[in-house]
C-alpha cells in the first residue's frame, strides 16, 4: 500500500457491446485516461455481433434502443422499422465506434481469461488468452448479462450429422432455406426464430418445453417523417424514460387491474394488444400485473383467449397454452401463434413427450418418433448475469475467486461494484436494474465515470464498497423482487434455467427512475457505502 504505481494503462474495459463501447468513450474521450478494451468476438456489438439467427431483433422499440448521451448521434442516426433487426443494431454500434474513433483502442478476438488484484500495488493484472498480461488501475467488466451460452446436456448431441447451432453463435454461412429445421427452446429467442424460420424452412419442428405468453409486437415500417418527429421530441422522450420504471418509452399505467370492470379490463388489454410490445402489455395496461395474482390471472386469461382464437388446430392450441403465472420477461412477436397454422410447422411438447436423444438423423422423442433434421437450432438461452464473470479467473483481495464470494448467488453494491474487488466496476452486474437496457447501461457508465473522475481529481487510490452497503443493497433487491410475482416463475431472471444453478435474486426491480435516484443520492452523499483510500503522494499535494 502507498507505493507509487505505474500501470500499463489507466483502465481496461472487458467487452465491446453497448456497455463496453460507451465505457471506453467515457474513460478515454471524456476523462482523458489511457484505456484498452478487449473483446473476445471478431467484431464489436456484443449481443448484436453474435446473435445473427433469422428473426433476431430488439423487442424494445428502436427509438429508445440506442444511446442518448450524444445529441449529434441522436439527431444523425435514422431507423426505418419500429423494432430494430440485428443487422441494424450492429450497424448502429459500428457507427458509434467509428464516430468516436474507438476502434484503435479495442482489441478484437482477444479473450480476457483472468484478472487479479495486487494488494501491494493496488493494480489489476489482466491476463489474456494470448498469454499476455497487462496492469491497470481501473478494471471495468462489461461482460454482458445475456452472453454466456447455455448448451443443454442432451444425450447424443455430438452425434448429430447435420448442423447443430446455438442462436448466440449463428454462423454466417448457414442458410436454412428449404431445409428440415428443428428448434429447441421457445423463449424470446426461440419465438423470434420460429416466426422467421417458418417462412423459409422446408419444415420446422418446434420442441417446446414450456408454452409462452406472447403478445404482438406491432412491428411496422417507420417513415422519414415519423423519424423526424421523434427526433424533435427526443428531449421529452429521454426525460420520460429516465424517470420511468421499465425505460421502454411508454407511460406505465397507474391503474390497478381489479379497480375497473371486467369489460374495461378487456378493453384495455385489447387496446394494448393492438398497440403491441410485451413490456407495454405487462406494465402499460395496469400497474399490478406483475405483483397482484388476480391482475396477473386476468392478463394471462386474455392472452389464453387469443391463443384459442388464433390457433386453428385445437390440439396445437392446447399445447401452446400456458397455465402458469405470466411472470417471465414479457415476450412480443409478430404472428407467433399464427405461425402454428402453417402446414410446414409442427409442435412437439417435450414436457409430454420428452426428447430421449439426438441421433445422427435428428431428434428422437419418447414416443419413438425420430424427427429427421438437417439443422438443429438450440434456442436454449443463457447462463445469465453472472455466467461470464464465473468463466473468468477473476480474483480480488486475498486472491479469492469471485465464485468464493458468490456461493449463495451473485451480489453487488448498486449492480456496479463488489466488496473485495477494489477499483473494479461492472456494467449490468448482478442486482442492476431490470429494464430496457441501454438507458440503464448509460446510467451506470455515467455514474462510474463520475466516480472515477472524482477519484482522479482528489487522488483516490482505491474505491471499494463496504460489506454493509453490499448486504443492504442485496436485501433491498430481495425485498423488492419478493414483492413481485417474478420469483414464482422459473426463468433465467433468477437462474432457474440452468441445472444446478442456485436460484437467487439477480435484479433490482424497483425501476429505472428509482435506480437513477439511488445512484444520485449515493454520489451526492460523497459516495456513501464506499471506502475510498487516498494516494499518500497525491493527498500530500
Ligand atoms: P453484450 O452485448 O452481451 O456484450 C458483452 C461482450 O463482452 C460480448 O461481446 C462478449 O464477447 C464480451 N466478453 C465477455 N466476456 C469476455 C472476456 N472474458 N473477454 C473478452 N470479451 C468478453 N435488451 C433490451 O433492453 N432490449 C432488447 O430488445 C433486447 N433484445 C435482445 C435480444 C437478444 C437476442 C439478446 C441475446 C439480448 C437482448 N437484449 C435486449 C439484452 C442485450 O444483451 C442488451 O440490451 C445489451 O446489448 C447488452 O450490452 P452489454 O454490452 O452489456 O453486453
Ligand atoms: P430463455 O428465455 O431462457 O429461453 C430458453 C428456452 O429454451 C426456453 O423455452 C427453455 O424452456 C428452453 N430450454 C432451456 N434448456 C432446455 C433443455 N435442456 N431442454 C429443452 N428446452 C430447454 O432464453 P432466450 O434466449 O429465449 O431469451 C433470453 C433473453 O434474451 C430474453 O429474455 C431477451 O432479453 C433476450 P423453459 O422455458 O425453461 O422450460
Tab-separated table of N, CA and C and ligand atoms in Angstrom, residues 146 150 152 184-190 209-210 212 328-329 350 379-382 492 497, ligand 2:
chain	number	residue	atom	x	y	z
A	146	UNK	N	-26.627	-11.387	-20.883
A	146	UNK	CA	-27.198	-12.495	-21.659
A	146	UNK	C	-26.174	-12.825	-22.727
A	150	UNK	N	-25.984	-21.121	-23.059
A	150	UNK	CA	-26.412	-22.325	-22.328
A	150	UNK	C	-26.652	-23.460	-23.325
A	152	UNK	N	-27.706	-27.211	-23.658
A	152	UNK	CA	-28.326	-28.245	-22.827
A	152	UNK	C	-27.598	-29.570	-22.942
A	184	UNK	N	-35.025	-26.214	-30.443
A	184	UNK	CA	-35.307	-26.497	-29.032
A	184	UNK	C	-35.305	-25.162	-28.301
A	185	UNK	N	-36.421	-24.836	-27.663
A	185	UNK	CA	-36.490	-23.572	-26.926
A	185	UNK	C	-37.501	-22.626	-27.532
A	186	UNK	N	-38.359	-22.103	-26.659
A	186	UNK	CA	-39.393	-21.162	-27.110
A	186	UNK	C	-39.411	-19.937	-26.200
A	187	UNK	N	-38.221	-19.468	-25.832
A	187	UNK	CA	-38.136	-18.197	-25.114
A	187	UNK	C	-38.223	-17.064	-26.133
A	188	UNK	N	-37.763	-15.903	-25.733
A	188	UNK	CA	-37.800	-14.740	-26.618
A	188	UNK	C	-37.089	-15.049	-27.942
A	189	UNK	N	-35.900	-15.671	-27.811
A	189	UNK	CA	-35.106	-16.001	-28.991
A	189	UNK	C	-35.810	-17.040	-29.856
A	190	UNK	N	-36.238	-18.147	-29.212
A	190	UNK	CA	-36.900	-19.216	-29.947
A	190	UNK	C	-38.115	-18.689	-30.697
A	209	UNK	N	-40.554	-26.878	-24.385
A	209	UNK	CA	-40.655	-27.374	-23.005
A	209	UNK	C	-41.764	-26.618	-22.271
A	210	UNK	N	-41.697	-25.285	-22.292
A	210	UNK	CA	-42.751	-24.512	-21.617
A	210	UNK	C	-43.460	-23.623	-22.619
A	212	UNK	N	-45.501	-20.355	-23.892
A	212	UNK	CA	-45.176	-18.959	-23.547
A	212	UNK	C	-46.368	-18.033	-23.746
A	328	UNK	N	-42.612	-14.143	-16.574
A	328	UNK	CA	-41.245	-14.168	-17.105
A	328	UNK	C	-41.047	-12.849	-17.846
A	329	UNK	N	-39.831	-12.633	-18.380
A	329	UNK	CA	-39.646	-11.405	-19.164
A	329	UNK	C	-40.701	-11.423	-20.269
A	350	UNK	N	-42.307	-31.254	-25.430
A	350	UNK	CA	-41.331	-32.187	-24.838
A	350	UNK	C	-41.545	-32.338	-23.320
A	379	UNK	N	-32.140	-22.886	-29.125
A	379	UNK	CA	-32.535	-21.534	-28.674
A	379	UNK	C	-32.729	-21.634	-27.170
A	380	UNK	N	-31.701	-22.147	-26.518
A	380	UNK	CA	-31.829	-22.541	-25.109
A	380	UNK	C	-31.274	-21.500	-24.136
A	381	UNK	N	-31.037	-20.309	-24.627
A	381	UNK	CA	-30.766	-19.195	-23.732
A	381	UNK	C	-29.366	-19.136	-23.151
A	382	UNK	N	-29.295	-18.552	-21.971
A	382	UNK	CA	-28.013	-18.108	-21.415
A	382	UNK	C	-27.865	-18.464	-19.933
A	492	UNK	N	-34.678	-17.459	-16.501
A	492	UNK	CA	-33.286	-17.040	-16.365
A	492	UNK	C	-33.132	-15.870	-15.410
A	497	UNK	N	-33.093	-21.460	-15.104
A	497	UNK	CA	-32.961	-22.182	-16.385
A	497	UNK	C	-31.709	-23.053	-16.460
B	2	LIG	P1	-34.746	-18.158	-22.441
B	2	LIG	O1	-35.792	-17.153	-22.233
B	2	LIG	O2	-34.020	-18.667	-21.250
B	2	LIG	O3	-35.428	-19.377	-23.210
B	2	LIG	C1	-34.755	-20.603	-23.397
B	2	LIG	C2	-35.706	-21.636	-23.931
B	2	LIG	O4	-35.020	-22.873	-24.043
B	2	LIG	C3	-36.900	-21.882	-23.024
B	2	LIG	O5	-38.012	-22.190	-23.816
B	2	LIG	C4	-36.449	-23.100	-22.230
B	2	LIG	O6	-37.505	-23.862	-21.726
B	2	LIG	C5	-35.700	-23.856	-23.289
B	2	LIG	N1	-34.726	-24.775	-22.721
B	2	LIG	C6	-33.653	-24.456	-21.961
B	2	LIG	N2	-32.973	-25.574	-21.625
B	2	LIG	C7	-33.642	-26.600	-22.198
B	2	LIG	C8	-33.441	-28.003	-22.209
B	2	LIG	N3	-32.424	-28.564	-21.550
B	2	LIG	N4	-34.326	-28.769	-22.887
B	2	LIG	C9	-35.349	-28.207	-23.543
B	2	LIG	N5	-35.604	-26.873	-23.567
B	2	LIG	C10	-34.755	-26.087	-22.893
B	2	LIG	O7	-33.634	-17.647	-23.460
B	2	LIG	P2	-33.818	-16.713	-24.733
B	2	LIG	O8	-32.551	-16.739	-25.480
B	2	LIG	O9	-35.037	-17.084	-25.465
B	2	LIG	O10	-34.079	-15.302	-24.136
B	2	LIG	C11	-33.245	-14.757	-23.112
B	2	LIG	C12	-33.326	-13.288	-23.134
B	2	LIG	O11	-32.510	-12.827	-24.225
B	2	LIG	C13	-34.672	-12.703	-23.409
B	2	LIG	O12	-35.426	-12.501	-22.274
B	2	LIG	C14	-34.329	-11.422	-24.123
B	2	LIG	O13	-33.985	-10.451	-23.180
B	2	LIG	C15	-33.149	-11.765	-24.895
B	2	LIG	P3	-38.168	-23.450	-20.304
B	2	LIG	O14	-38.954	-22.197	-20.569
B	2	LIG	O15	-37.029	-23.219	-19.371
B	2	LIG	O16	-38.984	-24.621	-19.934
